CSV table of N, CA and C in Angstrom, one decimal:
chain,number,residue,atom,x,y,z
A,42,UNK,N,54.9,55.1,-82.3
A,42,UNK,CA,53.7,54.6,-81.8
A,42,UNK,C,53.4,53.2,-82.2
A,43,UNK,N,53.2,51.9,-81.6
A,43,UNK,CA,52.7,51.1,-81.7
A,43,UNK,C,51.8,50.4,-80.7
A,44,UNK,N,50.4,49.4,-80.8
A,44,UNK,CA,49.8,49.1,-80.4
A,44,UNK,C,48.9,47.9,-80.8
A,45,UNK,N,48.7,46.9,-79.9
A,45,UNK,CA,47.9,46.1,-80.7
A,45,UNK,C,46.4,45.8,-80.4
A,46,UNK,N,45.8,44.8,-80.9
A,46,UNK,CA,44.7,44.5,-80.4
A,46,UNK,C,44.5,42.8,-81.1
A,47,UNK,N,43.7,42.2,-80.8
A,47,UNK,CA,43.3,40.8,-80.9
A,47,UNK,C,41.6,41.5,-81.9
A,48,UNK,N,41.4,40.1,-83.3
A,48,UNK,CA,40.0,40.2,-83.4
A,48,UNK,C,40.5,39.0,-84.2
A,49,UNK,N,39.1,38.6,-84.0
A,49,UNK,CA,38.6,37.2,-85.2
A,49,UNK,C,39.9,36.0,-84.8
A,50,UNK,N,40.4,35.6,-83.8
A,50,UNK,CA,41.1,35.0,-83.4
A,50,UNK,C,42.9,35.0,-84.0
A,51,UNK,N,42.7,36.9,-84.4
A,51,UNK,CA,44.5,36.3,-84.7
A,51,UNK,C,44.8,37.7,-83.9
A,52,UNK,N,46.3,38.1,-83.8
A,52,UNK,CA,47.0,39.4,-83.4
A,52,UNK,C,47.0,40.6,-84.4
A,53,UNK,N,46.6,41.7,-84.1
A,53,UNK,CA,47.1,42.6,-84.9
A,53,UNK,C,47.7,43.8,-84.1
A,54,UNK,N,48.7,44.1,-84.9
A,54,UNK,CA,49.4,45.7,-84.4
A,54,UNK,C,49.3,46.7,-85.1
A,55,UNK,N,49.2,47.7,-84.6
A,55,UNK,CA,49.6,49.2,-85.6
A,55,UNK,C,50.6,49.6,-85.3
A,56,UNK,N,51.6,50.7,-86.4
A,56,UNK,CA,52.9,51.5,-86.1
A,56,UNK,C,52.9,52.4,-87.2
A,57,UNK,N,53.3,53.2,-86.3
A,57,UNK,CA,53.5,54.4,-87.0
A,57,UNK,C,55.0,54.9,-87.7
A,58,UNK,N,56.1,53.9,-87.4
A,58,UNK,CA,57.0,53.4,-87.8
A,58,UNK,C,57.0,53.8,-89.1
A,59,UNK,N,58.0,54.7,-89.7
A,59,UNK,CA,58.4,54.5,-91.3
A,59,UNK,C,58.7,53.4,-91.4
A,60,UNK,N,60.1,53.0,-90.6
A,60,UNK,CA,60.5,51.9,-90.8
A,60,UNK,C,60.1,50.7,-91.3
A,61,UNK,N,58.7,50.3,-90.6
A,61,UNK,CA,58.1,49.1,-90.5
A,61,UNK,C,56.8,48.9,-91.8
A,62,UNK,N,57.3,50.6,-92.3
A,62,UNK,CA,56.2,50.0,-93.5
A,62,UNK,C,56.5,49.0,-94.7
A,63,UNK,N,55.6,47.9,-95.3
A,63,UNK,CA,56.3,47.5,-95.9
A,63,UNK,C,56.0,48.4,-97.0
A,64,UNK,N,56.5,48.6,-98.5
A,64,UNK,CA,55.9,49.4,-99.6
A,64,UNK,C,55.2,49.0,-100.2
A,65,UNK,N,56.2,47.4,-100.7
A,65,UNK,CA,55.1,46.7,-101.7
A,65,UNK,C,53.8,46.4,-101.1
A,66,UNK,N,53.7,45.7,-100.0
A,66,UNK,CA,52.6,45.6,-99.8
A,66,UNK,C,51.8,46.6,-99.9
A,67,UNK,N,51.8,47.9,-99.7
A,67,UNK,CA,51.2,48.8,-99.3
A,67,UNK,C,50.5,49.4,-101.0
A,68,UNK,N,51.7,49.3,-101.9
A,68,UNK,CA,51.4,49.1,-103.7
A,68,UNK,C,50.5,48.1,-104.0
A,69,UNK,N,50.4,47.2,-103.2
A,69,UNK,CA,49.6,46.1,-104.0
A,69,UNK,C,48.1,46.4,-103.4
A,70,UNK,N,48.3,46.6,-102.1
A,70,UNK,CA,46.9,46.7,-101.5
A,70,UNK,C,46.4,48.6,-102.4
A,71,UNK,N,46.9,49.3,-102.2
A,71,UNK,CA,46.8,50.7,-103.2
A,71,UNK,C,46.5,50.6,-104.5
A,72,UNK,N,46.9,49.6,-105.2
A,72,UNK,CA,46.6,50.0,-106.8
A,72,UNK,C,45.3,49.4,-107.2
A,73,UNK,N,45.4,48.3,-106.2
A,73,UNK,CA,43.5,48.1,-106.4
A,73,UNK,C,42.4,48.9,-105.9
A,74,UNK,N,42.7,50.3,-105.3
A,74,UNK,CA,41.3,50.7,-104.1
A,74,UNK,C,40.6,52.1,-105.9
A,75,UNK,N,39.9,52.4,-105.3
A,75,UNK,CA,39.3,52.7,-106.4
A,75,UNK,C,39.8,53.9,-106.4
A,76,UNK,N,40.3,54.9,-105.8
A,76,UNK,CA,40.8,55.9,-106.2
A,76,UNK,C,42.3,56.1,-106.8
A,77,UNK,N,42.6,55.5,-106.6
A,77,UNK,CA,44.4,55.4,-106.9
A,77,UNK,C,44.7,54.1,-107.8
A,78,UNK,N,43.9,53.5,-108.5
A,78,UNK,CA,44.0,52.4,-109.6
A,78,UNK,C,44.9,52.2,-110.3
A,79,UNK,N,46.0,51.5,-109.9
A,79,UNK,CA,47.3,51.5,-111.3
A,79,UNK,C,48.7,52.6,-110.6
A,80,UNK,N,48.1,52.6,-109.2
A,80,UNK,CA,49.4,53.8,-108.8
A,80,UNK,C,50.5,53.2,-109.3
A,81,UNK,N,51.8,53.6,-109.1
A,81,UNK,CA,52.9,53.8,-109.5
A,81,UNK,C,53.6,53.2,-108.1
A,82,UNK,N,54.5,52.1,-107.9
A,82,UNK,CA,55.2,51.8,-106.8
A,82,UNK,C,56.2,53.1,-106.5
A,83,UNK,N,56.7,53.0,-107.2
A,83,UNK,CA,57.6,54.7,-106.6
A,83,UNK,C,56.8,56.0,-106.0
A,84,UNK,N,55.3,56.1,-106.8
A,84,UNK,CA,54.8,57.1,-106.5
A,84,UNK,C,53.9,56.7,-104.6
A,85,UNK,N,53.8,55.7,-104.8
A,85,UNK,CA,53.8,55.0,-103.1
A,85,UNK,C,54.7,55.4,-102.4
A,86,UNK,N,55.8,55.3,-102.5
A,86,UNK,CA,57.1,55.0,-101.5
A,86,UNK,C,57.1,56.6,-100.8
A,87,UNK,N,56.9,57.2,-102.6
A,87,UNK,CA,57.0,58.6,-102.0
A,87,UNK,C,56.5,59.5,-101.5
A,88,UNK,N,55.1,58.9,-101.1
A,88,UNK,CA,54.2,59.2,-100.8
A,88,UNK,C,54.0,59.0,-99.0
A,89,UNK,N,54.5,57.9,-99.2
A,89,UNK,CA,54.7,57.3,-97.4
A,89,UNK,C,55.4,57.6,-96.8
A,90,UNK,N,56.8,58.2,-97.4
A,90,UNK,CA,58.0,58.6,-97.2
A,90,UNK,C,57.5,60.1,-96.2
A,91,UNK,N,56.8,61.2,-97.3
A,91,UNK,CA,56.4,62.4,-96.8
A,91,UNK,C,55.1,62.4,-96.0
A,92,UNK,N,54.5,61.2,-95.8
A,92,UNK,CA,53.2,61.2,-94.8
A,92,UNK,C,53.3,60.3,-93.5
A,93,UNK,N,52.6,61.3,-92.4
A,93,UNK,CA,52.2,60.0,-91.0
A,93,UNK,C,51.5,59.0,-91.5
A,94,UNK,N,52.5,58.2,-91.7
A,94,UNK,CA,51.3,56.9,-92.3
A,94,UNK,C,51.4,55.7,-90.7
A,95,UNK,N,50.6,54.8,-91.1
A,95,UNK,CA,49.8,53.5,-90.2
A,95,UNK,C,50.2,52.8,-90.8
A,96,UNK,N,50.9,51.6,-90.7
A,96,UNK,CA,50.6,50.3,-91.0
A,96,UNK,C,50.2,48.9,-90.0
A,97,UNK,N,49.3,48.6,-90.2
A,97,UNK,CA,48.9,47.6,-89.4
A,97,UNK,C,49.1,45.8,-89.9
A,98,UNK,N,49.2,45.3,-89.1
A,98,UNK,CA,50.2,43.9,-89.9
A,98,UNK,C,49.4,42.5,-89.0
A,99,UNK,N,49.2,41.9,-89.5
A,99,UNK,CA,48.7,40.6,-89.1
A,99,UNK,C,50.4,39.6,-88.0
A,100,UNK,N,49.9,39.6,-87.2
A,100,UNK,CA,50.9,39.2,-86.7
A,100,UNK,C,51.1,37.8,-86.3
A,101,UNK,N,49.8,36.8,-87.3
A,101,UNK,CA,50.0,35.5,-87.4
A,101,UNK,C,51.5,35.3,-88.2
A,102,UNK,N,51.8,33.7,-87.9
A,102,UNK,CA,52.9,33.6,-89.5
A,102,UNK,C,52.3,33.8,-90.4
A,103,UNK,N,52.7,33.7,-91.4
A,103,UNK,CA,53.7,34.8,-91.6
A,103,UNK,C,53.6,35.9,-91.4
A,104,UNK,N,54.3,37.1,-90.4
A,104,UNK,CA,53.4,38.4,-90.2
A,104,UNK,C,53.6,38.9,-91.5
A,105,UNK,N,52.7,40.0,-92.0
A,105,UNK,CA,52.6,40.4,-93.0
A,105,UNK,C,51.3,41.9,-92.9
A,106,UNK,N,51.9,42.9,-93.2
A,106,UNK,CA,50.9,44.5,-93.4
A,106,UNK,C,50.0,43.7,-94.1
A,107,UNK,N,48.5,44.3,-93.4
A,107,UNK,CA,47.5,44.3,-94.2
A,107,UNK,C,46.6,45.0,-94.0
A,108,UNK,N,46.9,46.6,-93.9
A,108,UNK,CA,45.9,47.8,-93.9
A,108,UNK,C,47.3,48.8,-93.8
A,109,UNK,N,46.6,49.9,-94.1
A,109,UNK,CA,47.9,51.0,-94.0
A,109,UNK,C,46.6,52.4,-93.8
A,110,UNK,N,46.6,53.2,-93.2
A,110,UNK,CA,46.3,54.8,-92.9
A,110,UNK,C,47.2,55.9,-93.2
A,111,UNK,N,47.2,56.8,-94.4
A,111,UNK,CA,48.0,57.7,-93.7
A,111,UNK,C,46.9,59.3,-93.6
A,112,UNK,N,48.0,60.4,-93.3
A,112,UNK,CA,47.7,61.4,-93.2
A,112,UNK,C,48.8,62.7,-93.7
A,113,UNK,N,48.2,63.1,-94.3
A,113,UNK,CA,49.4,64.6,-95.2
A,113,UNK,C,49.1,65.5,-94.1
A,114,UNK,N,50.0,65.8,-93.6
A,114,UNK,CA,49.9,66.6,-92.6
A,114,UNK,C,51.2,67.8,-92.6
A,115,UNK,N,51.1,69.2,-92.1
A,115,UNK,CA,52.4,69.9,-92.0
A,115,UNK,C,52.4,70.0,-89.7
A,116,UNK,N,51.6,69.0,-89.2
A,116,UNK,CA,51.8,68.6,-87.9
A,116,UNK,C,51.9,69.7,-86.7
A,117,UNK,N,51.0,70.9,-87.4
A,117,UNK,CA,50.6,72.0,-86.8
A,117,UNK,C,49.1,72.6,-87.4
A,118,UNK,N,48.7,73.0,-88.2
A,118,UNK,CA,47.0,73.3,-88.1
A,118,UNK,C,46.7,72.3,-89.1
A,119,UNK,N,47.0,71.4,-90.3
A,119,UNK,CA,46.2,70.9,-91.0
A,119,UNK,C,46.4,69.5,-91.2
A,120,UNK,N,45.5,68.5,-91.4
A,120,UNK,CA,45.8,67.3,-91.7
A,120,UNK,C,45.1,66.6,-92.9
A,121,UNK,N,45.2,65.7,-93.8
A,121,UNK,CA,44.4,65.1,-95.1
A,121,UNK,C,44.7,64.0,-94.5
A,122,UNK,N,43.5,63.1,-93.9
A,122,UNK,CA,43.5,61.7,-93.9
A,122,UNK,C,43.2,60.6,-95.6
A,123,UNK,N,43.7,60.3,-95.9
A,123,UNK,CA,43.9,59.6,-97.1
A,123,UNK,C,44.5,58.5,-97.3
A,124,UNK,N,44.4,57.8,-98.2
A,124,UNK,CA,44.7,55.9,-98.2
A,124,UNK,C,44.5,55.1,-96.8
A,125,UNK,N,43.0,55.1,-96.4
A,125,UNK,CA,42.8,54.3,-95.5
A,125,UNK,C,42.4,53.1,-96.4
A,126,UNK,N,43.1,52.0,-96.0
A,126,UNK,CA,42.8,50.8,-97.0
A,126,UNK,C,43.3,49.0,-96.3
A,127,UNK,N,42.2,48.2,-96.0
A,127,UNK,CA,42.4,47.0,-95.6
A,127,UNK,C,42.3,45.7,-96.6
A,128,UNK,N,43.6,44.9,-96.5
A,128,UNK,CA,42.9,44.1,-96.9
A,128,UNK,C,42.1,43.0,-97.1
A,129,UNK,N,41.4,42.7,-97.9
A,129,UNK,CA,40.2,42.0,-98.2
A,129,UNK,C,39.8,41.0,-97.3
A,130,UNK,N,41.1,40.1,-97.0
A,130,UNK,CA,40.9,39.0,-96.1
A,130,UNK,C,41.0,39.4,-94.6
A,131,UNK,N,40.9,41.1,-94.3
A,131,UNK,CA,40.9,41.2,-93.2
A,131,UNK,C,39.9,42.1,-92.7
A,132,UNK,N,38.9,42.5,-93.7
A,132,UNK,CA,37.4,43.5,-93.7
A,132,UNK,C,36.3,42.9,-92.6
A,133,UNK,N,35.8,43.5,-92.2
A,133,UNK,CA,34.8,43.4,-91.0
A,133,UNK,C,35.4,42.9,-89.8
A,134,UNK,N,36.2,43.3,-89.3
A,134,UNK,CA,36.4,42.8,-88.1
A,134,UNK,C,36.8,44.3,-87.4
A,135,UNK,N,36.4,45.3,-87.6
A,135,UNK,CA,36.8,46.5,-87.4
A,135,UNK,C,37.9,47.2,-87.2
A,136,UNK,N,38.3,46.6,-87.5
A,136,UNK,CA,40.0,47.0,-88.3
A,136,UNK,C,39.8,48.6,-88.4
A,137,UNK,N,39.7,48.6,-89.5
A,137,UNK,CA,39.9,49.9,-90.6
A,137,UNK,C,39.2,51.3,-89.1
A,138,UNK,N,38.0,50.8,-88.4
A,138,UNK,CA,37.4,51.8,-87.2
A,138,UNK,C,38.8,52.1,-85.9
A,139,UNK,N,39.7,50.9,-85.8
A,139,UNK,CA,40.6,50.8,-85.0
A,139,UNK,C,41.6,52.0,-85.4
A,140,UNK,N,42.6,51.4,-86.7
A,140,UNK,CA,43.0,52.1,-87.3
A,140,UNK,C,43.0,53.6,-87.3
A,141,UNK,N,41.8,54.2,-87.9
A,141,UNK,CA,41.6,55.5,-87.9
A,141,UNK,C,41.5,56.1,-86.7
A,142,UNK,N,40.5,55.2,-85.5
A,142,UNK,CA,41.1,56.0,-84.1
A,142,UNK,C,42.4,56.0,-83.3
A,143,UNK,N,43.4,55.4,-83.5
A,143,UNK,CA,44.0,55.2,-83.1
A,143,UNK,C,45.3,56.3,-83.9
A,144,UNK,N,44.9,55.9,-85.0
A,144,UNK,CA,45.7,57.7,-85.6
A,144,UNK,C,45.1,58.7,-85.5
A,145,UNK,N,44.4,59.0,-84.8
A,145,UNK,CA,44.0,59.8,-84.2
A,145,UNK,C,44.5,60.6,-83.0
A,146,UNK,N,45.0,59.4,-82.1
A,146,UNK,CA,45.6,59.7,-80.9
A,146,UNK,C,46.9,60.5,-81.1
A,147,UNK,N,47.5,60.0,-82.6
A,147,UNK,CA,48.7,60.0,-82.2
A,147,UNK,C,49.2,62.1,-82.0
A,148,UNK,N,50.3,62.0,-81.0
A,148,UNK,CA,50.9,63.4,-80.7
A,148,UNK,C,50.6,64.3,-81.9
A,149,UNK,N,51.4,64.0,-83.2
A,149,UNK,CA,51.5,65.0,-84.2
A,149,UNK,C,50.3,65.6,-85.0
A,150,UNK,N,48.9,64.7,-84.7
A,150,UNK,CA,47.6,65.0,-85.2
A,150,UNK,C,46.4,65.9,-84.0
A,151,UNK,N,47.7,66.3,-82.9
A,151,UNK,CA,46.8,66.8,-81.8
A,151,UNK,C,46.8,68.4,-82.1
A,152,UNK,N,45.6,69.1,-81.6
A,152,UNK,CA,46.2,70.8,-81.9
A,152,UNK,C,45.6,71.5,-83.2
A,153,UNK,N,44.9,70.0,-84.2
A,153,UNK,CA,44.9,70.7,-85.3
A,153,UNK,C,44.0,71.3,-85.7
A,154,UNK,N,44.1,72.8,-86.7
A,154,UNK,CA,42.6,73.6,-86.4
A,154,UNK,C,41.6,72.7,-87.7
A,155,UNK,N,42.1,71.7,-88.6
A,155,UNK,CA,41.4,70.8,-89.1
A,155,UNK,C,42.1,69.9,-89.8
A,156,UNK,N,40.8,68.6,-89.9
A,156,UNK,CA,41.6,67.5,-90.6
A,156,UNK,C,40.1,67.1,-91.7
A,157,UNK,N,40.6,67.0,-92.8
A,157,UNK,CA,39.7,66.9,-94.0
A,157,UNK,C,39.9,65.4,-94.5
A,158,UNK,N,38.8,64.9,-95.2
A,158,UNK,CA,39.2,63.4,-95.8
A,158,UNK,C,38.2,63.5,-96.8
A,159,UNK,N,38.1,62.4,-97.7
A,159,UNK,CA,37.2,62.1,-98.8
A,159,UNK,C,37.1,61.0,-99.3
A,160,UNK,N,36.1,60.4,-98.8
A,160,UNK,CA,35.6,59.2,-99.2
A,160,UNK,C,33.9,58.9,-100.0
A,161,UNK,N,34.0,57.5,-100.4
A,161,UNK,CA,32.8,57.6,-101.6
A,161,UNK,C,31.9,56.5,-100.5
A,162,UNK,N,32.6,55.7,-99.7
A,162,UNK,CA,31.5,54.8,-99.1
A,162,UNK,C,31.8,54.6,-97.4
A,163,UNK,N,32.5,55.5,-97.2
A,163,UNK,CA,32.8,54.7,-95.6
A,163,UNK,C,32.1,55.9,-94.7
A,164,UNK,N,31.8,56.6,-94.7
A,164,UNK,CA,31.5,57.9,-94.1
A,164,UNK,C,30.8,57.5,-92.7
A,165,UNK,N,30.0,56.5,-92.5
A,165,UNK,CA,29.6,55.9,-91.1
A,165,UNK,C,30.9,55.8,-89.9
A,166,UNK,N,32.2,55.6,-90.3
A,166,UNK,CA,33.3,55.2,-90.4
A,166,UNK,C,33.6,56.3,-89.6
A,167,UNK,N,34.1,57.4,-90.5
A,167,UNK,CA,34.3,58.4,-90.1
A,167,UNK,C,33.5,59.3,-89.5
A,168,UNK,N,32.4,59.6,-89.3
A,168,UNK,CA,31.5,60.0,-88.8
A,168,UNK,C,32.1,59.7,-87.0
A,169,UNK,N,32.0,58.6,-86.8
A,169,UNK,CA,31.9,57.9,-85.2
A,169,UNK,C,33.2,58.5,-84.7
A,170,UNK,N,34.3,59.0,-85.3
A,170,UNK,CA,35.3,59.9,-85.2
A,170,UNK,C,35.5,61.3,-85.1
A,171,UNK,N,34.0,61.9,-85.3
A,171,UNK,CA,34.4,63.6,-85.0
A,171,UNK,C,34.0,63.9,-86.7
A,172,UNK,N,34.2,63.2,-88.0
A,172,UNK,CA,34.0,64.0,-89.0
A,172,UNK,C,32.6,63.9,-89.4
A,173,UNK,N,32.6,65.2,-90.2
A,173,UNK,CA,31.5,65.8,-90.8
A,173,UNK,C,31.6,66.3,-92.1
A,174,UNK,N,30.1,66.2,-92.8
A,174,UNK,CA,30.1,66.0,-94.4
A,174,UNK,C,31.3,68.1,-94.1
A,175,UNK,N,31.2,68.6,-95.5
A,175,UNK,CA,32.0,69.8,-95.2
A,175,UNK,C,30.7,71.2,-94.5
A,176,UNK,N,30.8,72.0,-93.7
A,176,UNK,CA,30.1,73.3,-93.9
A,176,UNK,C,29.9,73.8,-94.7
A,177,UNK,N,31.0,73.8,-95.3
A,177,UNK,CA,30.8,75.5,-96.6
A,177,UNK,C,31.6,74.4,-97.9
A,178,UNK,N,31.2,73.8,-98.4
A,178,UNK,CA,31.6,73.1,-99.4
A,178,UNK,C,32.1,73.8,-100.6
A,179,UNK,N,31.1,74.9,-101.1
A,179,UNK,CA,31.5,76.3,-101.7
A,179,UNK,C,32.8,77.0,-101.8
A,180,UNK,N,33.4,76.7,-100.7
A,180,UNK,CA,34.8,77.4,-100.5
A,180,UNK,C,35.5,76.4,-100.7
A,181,UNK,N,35.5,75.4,-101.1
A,181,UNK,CA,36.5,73.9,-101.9
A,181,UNK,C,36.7,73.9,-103.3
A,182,UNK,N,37.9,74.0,-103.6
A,182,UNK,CA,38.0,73.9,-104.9
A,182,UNK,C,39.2,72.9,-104.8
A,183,UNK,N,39.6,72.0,-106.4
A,183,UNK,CA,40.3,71.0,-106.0
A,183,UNK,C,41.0,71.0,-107.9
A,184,UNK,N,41.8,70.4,-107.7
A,184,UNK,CA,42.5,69.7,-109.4
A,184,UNK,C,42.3,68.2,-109.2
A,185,UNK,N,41.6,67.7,-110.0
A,185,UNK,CA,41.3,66.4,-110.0
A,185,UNK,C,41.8,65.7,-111.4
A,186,UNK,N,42.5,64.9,-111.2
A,186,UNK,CA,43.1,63.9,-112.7
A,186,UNK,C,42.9,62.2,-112.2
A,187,UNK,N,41.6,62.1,-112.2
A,187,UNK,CA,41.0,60.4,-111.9
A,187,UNK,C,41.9,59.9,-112.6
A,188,UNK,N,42.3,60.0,-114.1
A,188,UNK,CA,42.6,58.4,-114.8
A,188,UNK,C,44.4,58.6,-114.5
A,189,UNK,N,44.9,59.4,-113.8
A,189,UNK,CA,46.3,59.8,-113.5
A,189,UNK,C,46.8,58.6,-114.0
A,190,UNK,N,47.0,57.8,-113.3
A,190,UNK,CA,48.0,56.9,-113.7
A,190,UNK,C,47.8,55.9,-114.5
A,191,UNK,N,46.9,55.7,-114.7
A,191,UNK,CA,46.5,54.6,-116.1
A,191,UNK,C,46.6,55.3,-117.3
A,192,UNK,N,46.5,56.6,-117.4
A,192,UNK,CA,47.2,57.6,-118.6
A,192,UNK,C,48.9,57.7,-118.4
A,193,UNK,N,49.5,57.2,-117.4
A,193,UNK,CA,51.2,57.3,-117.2
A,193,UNK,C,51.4,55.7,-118.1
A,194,UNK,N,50.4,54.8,-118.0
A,194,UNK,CA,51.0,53.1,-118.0
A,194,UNK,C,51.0,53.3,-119.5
């Protein structure tokens, strides 16, 4: 799947492409977002490797990724949207709203009896997409290790 669109006077595309992801970039923009602080470049790779991920790329010169989406999915009832992340120099132009609907569309996210995400500040975001805070929050339980990787360094 690829697709583009025009904002703020430059080109951008999405793909869904393993191929076309870059990693590093995708590590550099990741180790700064608040949840994943200090990830691990390997633990990236392998991470993208087993997920429908997005990369979207600035397609002035130099083209170069600068946002990535993915989603943990088994591409039959369940999906985890996770690492939606743009970067800095490319925030407010509605990017990141493009992005998520547009993974949305794609074939292997269709059918599914749910798709869960978790975020601390974008929820307007997601909202305009179909999501909602949880129903039964009660029935969530989780293993959470915040300082993960800054306890590996």
């Amino acid at each position: 799947m690829s697709v583009g669109l025009e904002r703020g006077g430059r080109r951008y595309s999405l793909s869904s492409d393993p191929a076309a992801l870059d990693v590093d970039a995708v590590h550099a923009m990741l180790s700064r977002a608040y949840w994943c602080r200090g990830i691990p470049r390997d633990t990236v790779a392998k991470a993208m490797a087993h997920s429908l991920a997005f990369s979207l790329w600035c397609e002035e010169a130099p083209r170069r990724q600068v946002g990535i989406a993915r989603w943990v999915t088994d591409r039959a009832t369940f999906a985890y949207l996770c690492d939606v992340f743009l970067h800095e120099d490319h925030r407010g132009l509605g990017l990141g709203d493009w992005m998520v609907g547009e993974g949305l569309k794609h074939p292997d996210l269709q059918g599914l009896r749910r798709q869960v995400l978790f975020t601390a500040d974008m929820h307007g975001l997601y909202a305009r997409h179909g999501f909602t805070a949880l129903k039964t929050p009660e029935r969530g339980m989780e293993i959470v290790r915040p300082n993960l990787y800054q306890d590996l360094a």
